[in-house]
Tab-separated table of C-alpha atoms and ligand atoms in Angstrom:
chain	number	residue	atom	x	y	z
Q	1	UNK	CA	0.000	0.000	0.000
Q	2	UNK	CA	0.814	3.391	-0.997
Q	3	UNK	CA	2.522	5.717	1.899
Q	4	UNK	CA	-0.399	7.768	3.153
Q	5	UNK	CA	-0.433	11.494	4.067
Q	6	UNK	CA	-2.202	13.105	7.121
Q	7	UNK	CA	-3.495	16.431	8.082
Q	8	UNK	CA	-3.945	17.242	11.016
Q	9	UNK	CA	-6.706	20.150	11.869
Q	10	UNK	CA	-5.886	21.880	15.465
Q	11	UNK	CA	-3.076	22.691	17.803
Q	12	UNK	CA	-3.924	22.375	20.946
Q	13	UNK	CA	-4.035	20.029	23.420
Q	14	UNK	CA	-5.562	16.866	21.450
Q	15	UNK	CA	-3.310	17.822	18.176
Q	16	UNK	CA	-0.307	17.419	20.165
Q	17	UNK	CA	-1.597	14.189	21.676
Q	18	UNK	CA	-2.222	12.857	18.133
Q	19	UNK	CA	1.536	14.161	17.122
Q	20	UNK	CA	2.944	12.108	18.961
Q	21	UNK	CA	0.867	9.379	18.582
Q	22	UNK	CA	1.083	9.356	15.104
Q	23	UNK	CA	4.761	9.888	15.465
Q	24	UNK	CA	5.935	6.869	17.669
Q	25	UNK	CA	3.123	4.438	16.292
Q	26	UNK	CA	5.607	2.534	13.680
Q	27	UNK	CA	8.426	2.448	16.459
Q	28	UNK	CA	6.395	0.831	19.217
Q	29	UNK	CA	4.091	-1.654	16.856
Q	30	UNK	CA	5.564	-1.285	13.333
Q	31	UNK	CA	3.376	0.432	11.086
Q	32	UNK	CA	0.613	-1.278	9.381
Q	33	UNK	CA	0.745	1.557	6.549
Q	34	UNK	CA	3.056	3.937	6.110
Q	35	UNK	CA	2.315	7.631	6.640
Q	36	UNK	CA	3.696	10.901	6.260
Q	37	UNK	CA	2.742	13.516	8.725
Q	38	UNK	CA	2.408	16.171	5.976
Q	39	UNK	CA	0.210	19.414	6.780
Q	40	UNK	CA	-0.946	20.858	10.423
Q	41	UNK	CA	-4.074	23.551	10.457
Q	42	UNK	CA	-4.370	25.889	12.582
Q	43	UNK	CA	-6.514	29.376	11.949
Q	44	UNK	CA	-3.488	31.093	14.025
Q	45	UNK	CA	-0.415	31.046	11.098
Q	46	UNK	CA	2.110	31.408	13.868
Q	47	UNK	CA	0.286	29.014	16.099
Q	48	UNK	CA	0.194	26.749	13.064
Q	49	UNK	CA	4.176	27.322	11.948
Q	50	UNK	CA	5.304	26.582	15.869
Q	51	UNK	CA	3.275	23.107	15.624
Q	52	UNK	CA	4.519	22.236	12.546
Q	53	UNK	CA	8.321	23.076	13.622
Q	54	UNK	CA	7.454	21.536	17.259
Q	55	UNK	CA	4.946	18.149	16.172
Q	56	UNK	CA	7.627	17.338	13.607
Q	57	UNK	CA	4.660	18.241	10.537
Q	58	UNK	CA	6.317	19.015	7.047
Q	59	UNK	CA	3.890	21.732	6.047
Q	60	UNK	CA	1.300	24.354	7.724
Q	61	UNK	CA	-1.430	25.884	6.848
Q	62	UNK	CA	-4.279	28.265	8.216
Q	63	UNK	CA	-7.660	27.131	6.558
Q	64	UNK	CA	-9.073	23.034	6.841
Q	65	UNK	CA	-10.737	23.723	3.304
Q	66	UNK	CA	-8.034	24.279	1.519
Q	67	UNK	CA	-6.086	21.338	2.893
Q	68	UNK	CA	-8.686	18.549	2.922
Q	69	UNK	CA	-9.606	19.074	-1.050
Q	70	UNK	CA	-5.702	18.435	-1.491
Q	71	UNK	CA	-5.525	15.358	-3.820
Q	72	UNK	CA	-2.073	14.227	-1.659
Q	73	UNK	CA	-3.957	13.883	1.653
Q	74	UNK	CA	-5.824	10.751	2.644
Q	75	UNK	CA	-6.077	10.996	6.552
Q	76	UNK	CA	-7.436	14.125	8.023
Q	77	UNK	CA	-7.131	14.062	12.139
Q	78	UNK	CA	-9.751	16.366	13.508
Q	79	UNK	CA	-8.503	17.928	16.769
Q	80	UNK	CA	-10.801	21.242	17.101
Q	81	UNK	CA	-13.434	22.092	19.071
Q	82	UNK	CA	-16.607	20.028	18.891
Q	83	UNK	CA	-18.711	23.049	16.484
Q	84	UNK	CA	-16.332	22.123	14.039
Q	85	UNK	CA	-16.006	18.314	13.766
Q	86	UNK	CA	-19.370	18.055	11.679
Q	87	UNK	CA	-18.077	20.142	8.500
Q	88	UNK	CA	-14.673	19.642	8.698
Q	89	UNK	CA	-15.546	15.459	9.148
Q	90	UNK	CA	-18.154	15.453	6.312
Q	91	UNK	CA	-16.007	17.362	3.656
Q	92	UNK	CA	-12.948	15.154	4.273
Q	93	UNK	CA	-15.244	11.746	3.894
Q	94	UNK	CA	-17.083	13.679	0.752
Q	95	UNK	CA	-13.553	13.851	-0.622
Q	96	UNK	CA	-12.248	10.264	0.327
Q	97	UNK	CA	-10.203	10.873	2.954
Q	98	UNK	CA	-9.978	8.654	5.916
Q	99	UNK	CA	-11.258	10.542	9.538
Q	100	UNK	CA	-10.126	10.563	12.745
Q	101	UNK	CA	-12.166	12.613	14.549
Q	102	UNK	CA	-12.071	13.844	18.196
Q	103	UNK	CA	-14.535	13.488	21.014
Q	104	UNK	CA	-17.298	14.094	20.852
Q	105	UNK	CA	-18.339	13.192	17.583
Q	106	UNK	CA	-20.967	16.116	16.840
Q	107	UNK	CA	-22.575	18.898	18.705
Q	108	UNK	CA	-26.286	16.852	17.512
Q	109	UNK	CA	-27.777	13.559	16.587
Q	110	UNK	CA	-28.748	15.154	13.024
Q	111	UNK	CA	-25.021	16.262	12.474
Q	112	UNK	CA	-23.596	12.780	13.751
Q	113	UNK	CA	-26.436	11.078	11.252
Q	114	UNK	CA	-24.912	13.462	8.370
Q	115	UNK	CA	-21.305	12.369	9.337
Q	116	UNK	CA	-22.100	8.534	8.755
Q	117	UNK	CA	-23.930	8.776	5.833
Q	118	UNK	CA	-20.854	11.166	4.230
Q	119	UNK	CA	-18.415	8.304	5.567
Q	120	UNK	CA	-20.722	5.541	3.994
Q	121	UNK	CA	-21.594	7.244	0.721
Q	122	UNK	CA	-17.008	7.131	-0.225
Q	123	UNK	CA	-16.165	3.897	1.994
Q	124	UNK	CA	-13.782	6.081	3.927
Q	125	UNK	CA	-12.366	4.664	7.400
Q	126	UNK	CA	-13.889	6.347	10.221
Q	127	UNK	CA	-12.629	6.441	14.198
Q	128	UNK	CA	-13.480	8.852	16.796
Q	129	UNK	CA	-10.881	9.019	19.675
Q	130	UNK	CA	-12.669	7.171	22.815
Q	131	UNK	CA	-9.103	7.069	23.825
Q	132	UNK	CA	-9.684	4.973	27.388
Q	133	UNK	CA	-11.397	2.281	25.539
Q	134	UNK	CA	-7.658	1.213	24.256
Q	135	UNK	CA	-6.409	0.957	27.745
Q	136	UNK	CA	-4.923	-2.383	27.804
Q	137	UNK	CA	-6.474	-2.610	31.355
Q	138	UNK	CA	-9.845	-1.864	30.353
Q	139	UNK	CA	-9.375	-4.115	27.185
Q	140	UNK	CA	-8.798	-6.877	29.904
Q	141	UNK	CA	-11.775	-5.968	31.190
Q	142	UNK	CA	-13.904	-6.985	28.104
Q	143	UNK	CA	-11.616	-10.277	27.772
Q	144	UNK	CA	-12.904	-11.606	30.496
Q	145	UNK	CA	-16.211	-10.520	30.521
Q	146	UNK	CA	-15.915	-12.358	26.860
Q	147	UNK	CA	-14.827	-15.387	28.593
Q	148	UNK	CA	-17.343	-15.605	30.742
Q	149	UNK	CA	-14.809	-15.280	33.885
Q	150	UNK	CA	-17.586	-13.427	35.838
Q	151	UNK	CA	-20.876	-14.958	34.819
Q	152	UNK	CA	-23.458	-12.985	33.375
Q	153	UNK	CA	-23.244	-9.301	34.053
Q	154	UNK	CA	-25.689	-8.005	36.474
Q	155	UNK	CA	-24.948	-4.387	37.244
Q	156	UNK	CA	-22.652	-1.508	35.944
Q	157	UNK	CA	-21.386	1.149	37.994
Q	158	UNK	CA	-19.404	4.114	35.900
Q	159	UNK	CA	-18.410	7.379	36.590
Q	160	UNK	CA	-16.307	10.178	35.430
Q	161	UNK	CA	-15.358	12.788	37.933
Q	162	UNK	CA	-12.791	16.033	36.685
Q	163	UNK	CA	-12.186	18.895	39.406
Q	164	UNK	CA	-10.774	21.342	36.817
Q	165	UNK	CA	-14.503	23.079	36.516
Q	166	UNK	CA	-15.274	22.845	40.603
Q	167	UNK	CA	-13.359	26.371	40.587
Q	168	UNK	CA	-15.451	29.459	40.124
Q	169	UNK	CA	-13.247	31.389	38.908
Q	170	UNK	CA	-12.268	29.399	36.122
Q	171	UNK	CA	-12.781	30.999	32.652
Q	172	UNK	CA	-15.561	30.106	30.853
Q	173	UNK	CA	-13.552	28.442	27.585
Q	174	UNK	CA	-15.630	26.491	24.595
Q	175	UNK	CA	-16.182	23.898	26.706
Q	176	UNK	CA	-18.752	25.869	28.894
Q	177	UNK	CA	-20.709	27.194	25.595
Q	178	UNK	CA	-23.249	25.474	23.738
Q	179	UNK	CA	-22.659	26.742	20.696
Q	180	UNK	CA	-19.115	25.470	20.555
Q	181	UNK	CA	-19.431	22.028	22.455
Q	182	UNK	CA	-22.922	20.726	22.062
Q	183	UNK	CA	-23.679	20.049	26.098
Q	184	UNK	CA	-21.240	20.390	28.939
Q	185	UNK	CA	-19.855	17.961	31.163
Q	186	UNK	CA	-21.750	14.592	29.490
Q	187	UNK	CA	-20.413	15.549	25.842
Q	188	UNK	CA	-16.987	16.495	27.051
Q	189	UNK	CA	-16.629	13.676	29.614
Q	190	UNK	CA	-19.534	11.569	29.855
Q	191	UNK	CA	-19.514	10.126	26.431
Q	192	UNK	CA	-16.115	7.990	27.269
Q	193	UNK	CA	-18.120	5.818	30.008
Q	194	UNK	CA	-21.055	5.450	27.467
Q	195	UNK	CA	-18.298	4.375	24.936
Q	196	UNK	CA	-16.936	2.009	27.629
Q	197	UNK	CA	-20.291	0.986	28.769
Q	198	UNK	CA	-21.547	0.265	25.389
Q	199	UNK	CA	-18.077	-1.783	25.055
Q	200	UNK	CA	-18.176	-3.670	28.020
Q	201	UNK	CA	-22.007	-4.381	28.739
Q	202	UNK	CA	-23.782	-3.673	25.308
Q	203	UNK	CA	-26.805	-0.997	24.007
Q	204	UNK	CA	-28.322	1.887	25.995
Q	205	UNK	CA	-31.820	0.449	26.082
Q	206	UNK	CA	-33.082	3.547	27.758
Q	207	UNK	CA	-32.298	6.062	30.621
Q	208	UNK	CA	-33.600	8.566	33.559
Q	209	UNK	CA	-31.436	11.753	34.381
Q	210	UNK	CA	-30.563	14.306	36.472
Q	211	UNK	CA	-28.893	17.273	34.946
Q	212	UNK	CA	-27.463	20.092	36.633
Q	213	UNK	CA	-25.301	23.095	36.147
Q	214	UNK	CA	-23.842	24.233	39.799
Q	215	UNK	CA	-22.335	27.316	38.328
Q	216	UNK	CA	-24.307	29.237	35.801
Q	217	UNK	CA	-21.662	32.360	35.167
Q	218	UNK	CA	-17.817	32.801	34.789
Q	219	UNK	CA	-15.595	35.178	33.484
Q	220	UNK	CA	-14.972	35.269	29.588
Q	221	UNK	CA	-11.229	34.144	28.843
Q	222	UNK	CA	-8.656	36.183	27.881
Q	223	UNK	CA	-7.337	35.551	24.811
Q	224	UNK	CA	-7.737	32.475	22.903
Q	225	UNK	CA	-8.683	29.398	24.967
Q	226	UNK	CA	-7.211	25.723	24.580
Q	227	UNK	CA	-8.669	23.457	27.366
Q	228	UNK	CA	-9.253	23.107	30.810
Q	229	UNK	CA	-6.398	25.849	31.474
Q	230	UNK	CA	-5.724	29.500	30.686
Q	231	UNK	CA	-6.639	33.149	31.881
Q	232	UNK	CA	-9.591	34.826	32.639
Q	233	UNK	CA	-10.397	38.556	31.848
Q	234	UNK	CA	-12.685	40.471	34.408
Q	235	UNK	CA	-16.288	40.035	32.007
Q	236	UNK	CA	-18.822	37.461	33.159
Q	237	UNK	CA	-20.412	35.075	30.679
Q	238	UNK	CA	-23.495	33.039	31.001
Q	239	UNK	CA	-22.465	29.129	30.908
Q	240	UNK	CA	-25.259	27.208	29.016
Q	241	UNK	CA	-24.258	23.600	29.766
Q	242	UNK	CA	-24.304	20.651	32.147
Q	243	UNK	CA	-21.703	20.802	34.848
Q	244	UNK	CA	-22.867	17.283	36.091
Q	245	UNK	CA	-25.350	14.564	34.719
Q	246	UNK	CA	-26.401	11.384	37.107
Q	247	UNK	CA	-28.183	8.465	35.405
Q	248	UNK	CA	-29.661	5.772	35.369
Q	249	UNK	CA	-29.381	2.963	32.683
Q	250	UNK	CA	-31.423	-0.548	31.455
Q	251	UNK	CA	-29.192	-1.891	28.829
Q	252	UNK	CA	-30.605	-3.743	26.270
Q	253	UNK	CA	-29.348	-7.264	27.310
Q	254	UNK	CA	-31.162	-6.944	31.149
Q	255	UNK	CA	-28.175	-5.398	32.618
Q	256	UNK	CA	-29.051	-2.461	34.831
Q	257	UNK	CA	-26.142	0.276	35.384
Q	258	UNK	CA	-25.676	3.832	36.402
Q	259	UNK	CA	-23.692	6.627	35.478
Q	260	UNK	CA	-22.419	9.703	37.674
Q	261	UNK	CA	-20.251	12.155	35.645
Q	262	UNK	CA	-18.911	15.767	36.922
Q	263	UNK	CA	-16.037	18.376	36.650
Q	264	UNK	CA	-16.686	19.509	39.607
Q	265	UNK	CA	-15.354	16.790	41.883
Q	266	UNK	CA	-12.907	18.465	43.625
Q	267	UNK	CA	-9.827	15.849	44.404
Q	268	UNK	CA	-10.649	13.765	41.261
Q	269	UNK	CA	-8.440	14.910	38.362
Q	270	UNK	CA	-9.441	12.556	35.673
Q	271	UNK	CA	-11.044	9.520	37.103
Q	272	UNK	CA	-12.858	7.887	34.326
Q	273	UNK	CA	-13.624	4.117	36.260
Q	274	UNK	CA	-16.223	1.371	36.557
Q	275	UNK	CA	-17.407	-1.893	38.130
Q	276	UNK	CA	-19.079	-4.419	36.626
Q	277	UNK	CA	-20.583	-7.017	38.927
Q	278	UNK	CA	-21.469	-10.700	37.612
Q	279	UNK	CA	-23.108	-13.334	38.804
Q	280	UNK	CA	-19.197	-14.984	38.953
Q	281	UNK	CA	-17.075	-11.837	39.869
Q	282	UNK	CA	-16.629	-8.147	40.354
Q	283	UNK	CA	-14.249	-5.745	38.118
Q	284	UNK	CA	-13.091	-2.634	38.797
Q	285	UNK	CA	-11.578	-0.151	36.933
Q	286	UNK	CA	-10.001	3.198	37.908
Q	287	UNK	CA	-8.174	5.417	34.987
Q	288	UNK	CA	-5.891	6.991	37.159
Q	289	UNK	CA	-4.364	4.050	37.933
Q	290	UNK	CA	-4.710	2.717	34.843
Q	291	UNK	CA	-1.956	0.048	34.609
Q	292	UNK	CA	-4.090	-1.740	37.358
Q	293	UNK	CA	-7.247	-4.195	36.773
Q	294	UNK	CA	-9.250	-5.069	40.271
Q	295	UNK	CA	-10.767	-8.261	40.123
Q	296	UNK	CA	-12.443	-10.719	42.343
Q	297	UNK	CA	-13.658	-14.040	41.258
Q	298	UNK	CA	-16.713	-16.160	43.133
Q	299	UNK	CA	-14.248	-19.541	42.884
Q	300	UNK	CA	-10.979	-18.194	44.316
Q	301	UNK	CA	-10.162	-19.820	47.703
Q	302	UNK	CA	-12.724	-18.629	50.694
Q	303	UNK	CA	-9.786	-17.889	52.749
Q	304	UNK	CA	-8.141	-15.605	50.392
Q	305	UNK	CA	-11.260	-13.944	48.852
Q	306	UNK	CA	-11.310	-10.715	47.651
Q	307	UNK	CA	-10.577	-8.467	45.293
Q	308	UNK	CA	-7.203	-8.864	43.921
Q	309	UNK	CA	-5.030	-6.046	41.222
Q	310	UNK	CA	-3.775	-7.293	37.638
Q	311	UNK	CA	-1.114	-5.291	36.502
Q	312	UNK	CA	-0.888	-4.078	33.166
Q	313	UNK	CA	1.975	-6.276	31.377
Q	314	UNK	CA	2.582	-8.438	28.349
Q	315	UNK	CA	-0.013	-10.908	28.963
Q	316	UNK	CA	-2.826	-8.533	28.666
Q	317	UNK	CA	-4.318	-7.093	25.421
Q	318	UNK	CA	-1.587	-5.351	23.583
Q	319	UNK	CA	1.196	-5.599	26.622
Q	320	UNK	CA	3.321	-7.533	24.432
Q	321	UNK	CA	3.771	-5.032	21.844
Q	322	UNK	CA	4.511	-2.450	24.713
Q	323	UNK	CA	7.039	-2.682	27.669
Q	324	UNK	CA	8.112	-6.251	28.325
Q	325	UNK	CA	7.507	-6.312	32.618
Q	326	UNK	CA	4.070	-6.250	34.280
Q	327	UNK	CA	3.825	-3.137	36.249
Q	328	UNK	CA	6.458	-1.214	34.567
Q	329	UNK	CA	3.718	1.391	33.188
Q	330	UNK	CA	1.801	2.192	30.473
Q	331	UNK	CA	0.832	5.696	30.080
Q	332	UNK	CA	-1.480	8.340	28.145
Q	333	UNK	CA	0.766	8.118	24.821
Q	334	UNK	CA	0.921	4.599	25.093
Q	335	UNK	CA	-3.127	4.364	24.614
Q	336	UNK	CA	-3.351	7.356	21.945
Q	337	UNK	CA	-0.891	5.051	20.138
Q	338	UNK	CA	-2.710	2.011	20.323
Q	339	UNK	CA	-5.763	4.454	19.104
Q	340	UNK	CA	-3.866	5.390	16.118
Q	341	UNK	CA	-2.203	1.576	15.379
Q	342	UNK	CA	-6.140	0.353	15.855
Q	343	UNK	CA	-7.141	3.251	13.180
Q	344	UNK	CA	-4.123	2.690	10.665
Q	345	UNK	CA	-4.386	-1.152	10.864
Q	346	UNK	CA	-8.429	-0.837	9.546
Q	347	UNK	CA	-7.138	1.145	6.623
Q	348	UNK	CA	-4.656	-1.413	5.945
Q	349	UNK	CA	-7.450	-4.359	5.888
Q	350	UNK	CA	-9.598	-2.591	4.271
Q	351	UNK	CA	-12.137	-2.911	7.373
Q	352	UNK	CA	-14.001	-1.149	9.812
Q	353	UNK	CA	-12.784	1.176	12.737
Q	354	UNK	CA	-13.967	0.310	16.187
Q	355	UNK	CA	-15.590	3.076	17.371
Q	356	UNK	CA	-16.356	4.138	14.397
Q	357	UNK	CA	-19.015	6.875	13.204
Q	358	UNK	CA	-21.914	4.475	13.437
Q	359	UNK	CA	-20.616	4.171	17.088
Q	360	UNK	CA	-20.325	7.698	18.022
Q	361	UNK	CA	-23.811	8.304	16.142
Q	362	UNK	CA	-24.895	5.439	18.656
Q	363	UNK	CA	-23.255	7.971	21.870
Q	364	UNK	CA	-24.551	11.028	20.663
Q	365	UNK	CA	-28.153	9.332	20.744
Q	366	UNK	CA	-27.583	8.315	23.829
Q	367	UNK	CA	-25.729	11.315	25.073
Q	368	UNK	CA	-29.099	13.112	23.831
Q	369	UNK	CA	-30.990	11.268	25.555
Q	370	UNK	CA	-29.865	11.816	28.796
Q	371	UNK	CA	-30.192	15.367	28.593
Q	372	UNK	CA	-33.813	15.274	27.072
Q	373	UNK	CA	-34.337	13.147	31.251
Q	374	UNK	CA	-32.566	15.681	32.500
Q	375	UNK	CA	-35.783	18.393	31.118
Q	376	UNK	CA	-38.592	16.328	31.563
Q	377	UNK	CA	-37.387	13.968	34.306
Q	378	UNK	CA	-38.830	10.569	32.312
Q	379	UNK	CA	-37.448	7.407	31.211
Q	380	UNK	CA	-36.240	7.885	27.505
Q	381	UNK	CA	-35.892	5.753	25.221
Q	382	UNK	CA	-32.893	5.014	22.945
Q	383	UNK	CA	-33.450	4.600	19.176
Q	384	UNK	CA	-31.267	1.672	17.797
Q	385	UNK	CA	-29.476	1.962	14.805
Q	386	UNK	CA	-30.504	-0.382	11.888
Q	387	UNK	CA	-27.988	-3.445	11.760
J	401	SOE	C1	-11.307	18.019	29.514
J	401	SOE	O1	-12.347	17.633	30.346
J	401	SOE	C2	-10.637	16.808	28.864
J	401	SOE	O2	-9.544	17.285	28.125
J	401	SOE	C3	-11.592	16.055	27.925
J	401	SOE	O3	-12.001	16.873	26.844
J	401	SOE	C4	-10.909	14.802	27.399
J	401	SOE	O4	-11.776	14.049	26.592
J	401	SOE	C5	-10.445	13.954	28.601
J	401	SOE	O5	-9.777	12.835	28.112
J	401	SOE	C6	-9.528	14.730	29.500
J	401	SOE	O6	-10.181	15.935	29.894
């Protein structure tokens, strides 16, 4: 196969995250295509010049348009802000491109509906970046809950809990506007449990919600805003989205399961975890110590019951093609890697992405959902997609 170019749209945060991804992906688990890292976007030139100098990109440029009708690129990587993923994602599939496209996948269940059907009319190779679904931890998770090592699933219990918003006085950046990000905390945050759930226990058959935004102004930023950090000027602006969102689930399959997500958790930086009781065994899960699987099986020895800690090594998912010792550490870069080898080795079979844009159509419905319980305070139910 032909060596394939990427652009990559954004600076910030998440475009450095897939820079290096994309960088060290063919030195930790040999490429499965070749690709050139060829043009970085930013609307900022000198933003855009520094990455490409800095993320090791052989070209920048200022405007998406221009770059993703280029007949020389065939991945575009979109790492903006969520009001953008819907045209910049359905131009780049129009054109034939493969996309990778952050979280979350639209701002609305109509715009993630338009983004599938652009990626189905071309063929195109589609992924958006549930990054903690790649943990090797978590993807031990599912193996035994494959396996049957912990019966039938009964309940599941995620949550995840960010203190950067708990602070008043903390600007109010994209990710507190609606027009920019969709909905707050549940877009930003909650839609990596529902991608884990869905993973791990199976379809949203409906849910009940409790919504809530704790702190209705801040101050505008100062100056352009990349993510959870940067200064605030002294104007107040209205914030127009979640800051929390509690629910309750009934999966398809039986399972019952809640989930409690917030950034305002004040002592929990990025805890993105579960359990998932059986009628066989318990597993927990905590991100933030991610190299660590808790487990506790109904068979082990009475004497010596209880939950026990798998560490993260070559015998789990993807260990062997990373660091050679249980316990020695897998990190953040590690799993954006294994995102981009996952991506990379579907365009090199010719197959689908897992999750894909029929999956993050499937999140967004569910995403909606929740925040349609959180107004009315009734059960809602989930459409299905069509097989
Ligand atoms: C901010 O809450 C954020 O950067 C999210 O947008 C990411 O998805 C999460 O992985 C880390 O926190």
């Amino acid at each position: 196969m032909k060596k394939l170019n990427v652009a990559l749209i954004g600076t910030g945060f998440m475009g450095k995250a897939h820079s290096i991804a994309t960088a060290v992906v063919p030195i930790l688990f040999g490429a499965p295509i070749e690709i050139e890292r060829k043009v970085i976007v930013d609307i900022d030139e000198e933003l855009a010049r520094n990455a490409a100098h800095q993320y090791g990109f052989a070209e920048y440029a200022t405007d998406w348009r221009d770059v993703i009708s280029r007949p020389d690129i065939d991945i575009v990587d979109i790492c903006t802000p969520n009001d953008t993923h819907a045209p910049i994602a359905i131009a780049a599939a129009k054109a034939g491109k493969h996309v990778m496209c952050e979280k979350p996948m639209a701002m609305t269940v109509a715009d993630a509906e338009a983004m599938l059907a652009a990626a189905r009319e071309t063929g195109v190779v589609t992924m958006v970046s549930y990054n903690y679904r790649h943990t090797p931890a978590l993807q031990m998770a599912k193996r035994l809950i494959d396996e049957g090592r912990i019966g039938d699933i009964l309940t599941f219990r995620g949550h995840y809990l960010q203190d950067w918003g708990a602070d008043p006085s903390k600007p109010l950046s994209w990710r507190f506007n609606k027009a920019q990000a969709g909905s707050g905390t549940l877009g930003d945050i909650g839609t990596h449990v529902i991608d884990a759930a869905r993973l791990l226990v199976g379809e949203f058959a409906s849910v009940n919600a409790i919504v809530k935004t704790f702190i209705p102004e801040r101050p505008l930023p100062a100056g352009r805003f990349f993510g959870p950090s940067g200064a605030a000027s002294s104007e107040m602006g209205k914030v127009d989205v979640d800051d929390a969102a509690l629910t309750m689930i009934k999966f398809t399959n039986g399972v019952y399961g809640t989930i409690e997500v917030t950034r305002n958790a004040w002592g929990h930086h990025n805890q993105l975890g579960f359990e998932i009781h059986g009628t066989r065994g318990s597993i927990a899960f905590d991100y933030q110590r991610l190299n660590e699987l808790r487990v506790a099986f109904a068979d082990d020895p009475a004497d010596a019951f209880g939950f026990r800690t798998i560490y993260s090594g070559p015998n789990q998912p993807f260990g062997d093609k990373l660091w050679p010792v249980a316990g020695m550490g897998q990190g953040y870069i590690d799993i954006k890697s294994i995102e981009w080898y996952n991506f990379l080795k579907a365009i090199a079979d010719n197959t689908s992405a897992a999750p894909n844009f029929a999956d993050g159509l499937q999140i967004e419905r569910i995403a909606e959902a929740i925040l349609a319980s959180g107004e009315n305070g009734n059960w809602v139910n989930i459409e299905q997609s069509a097989a």
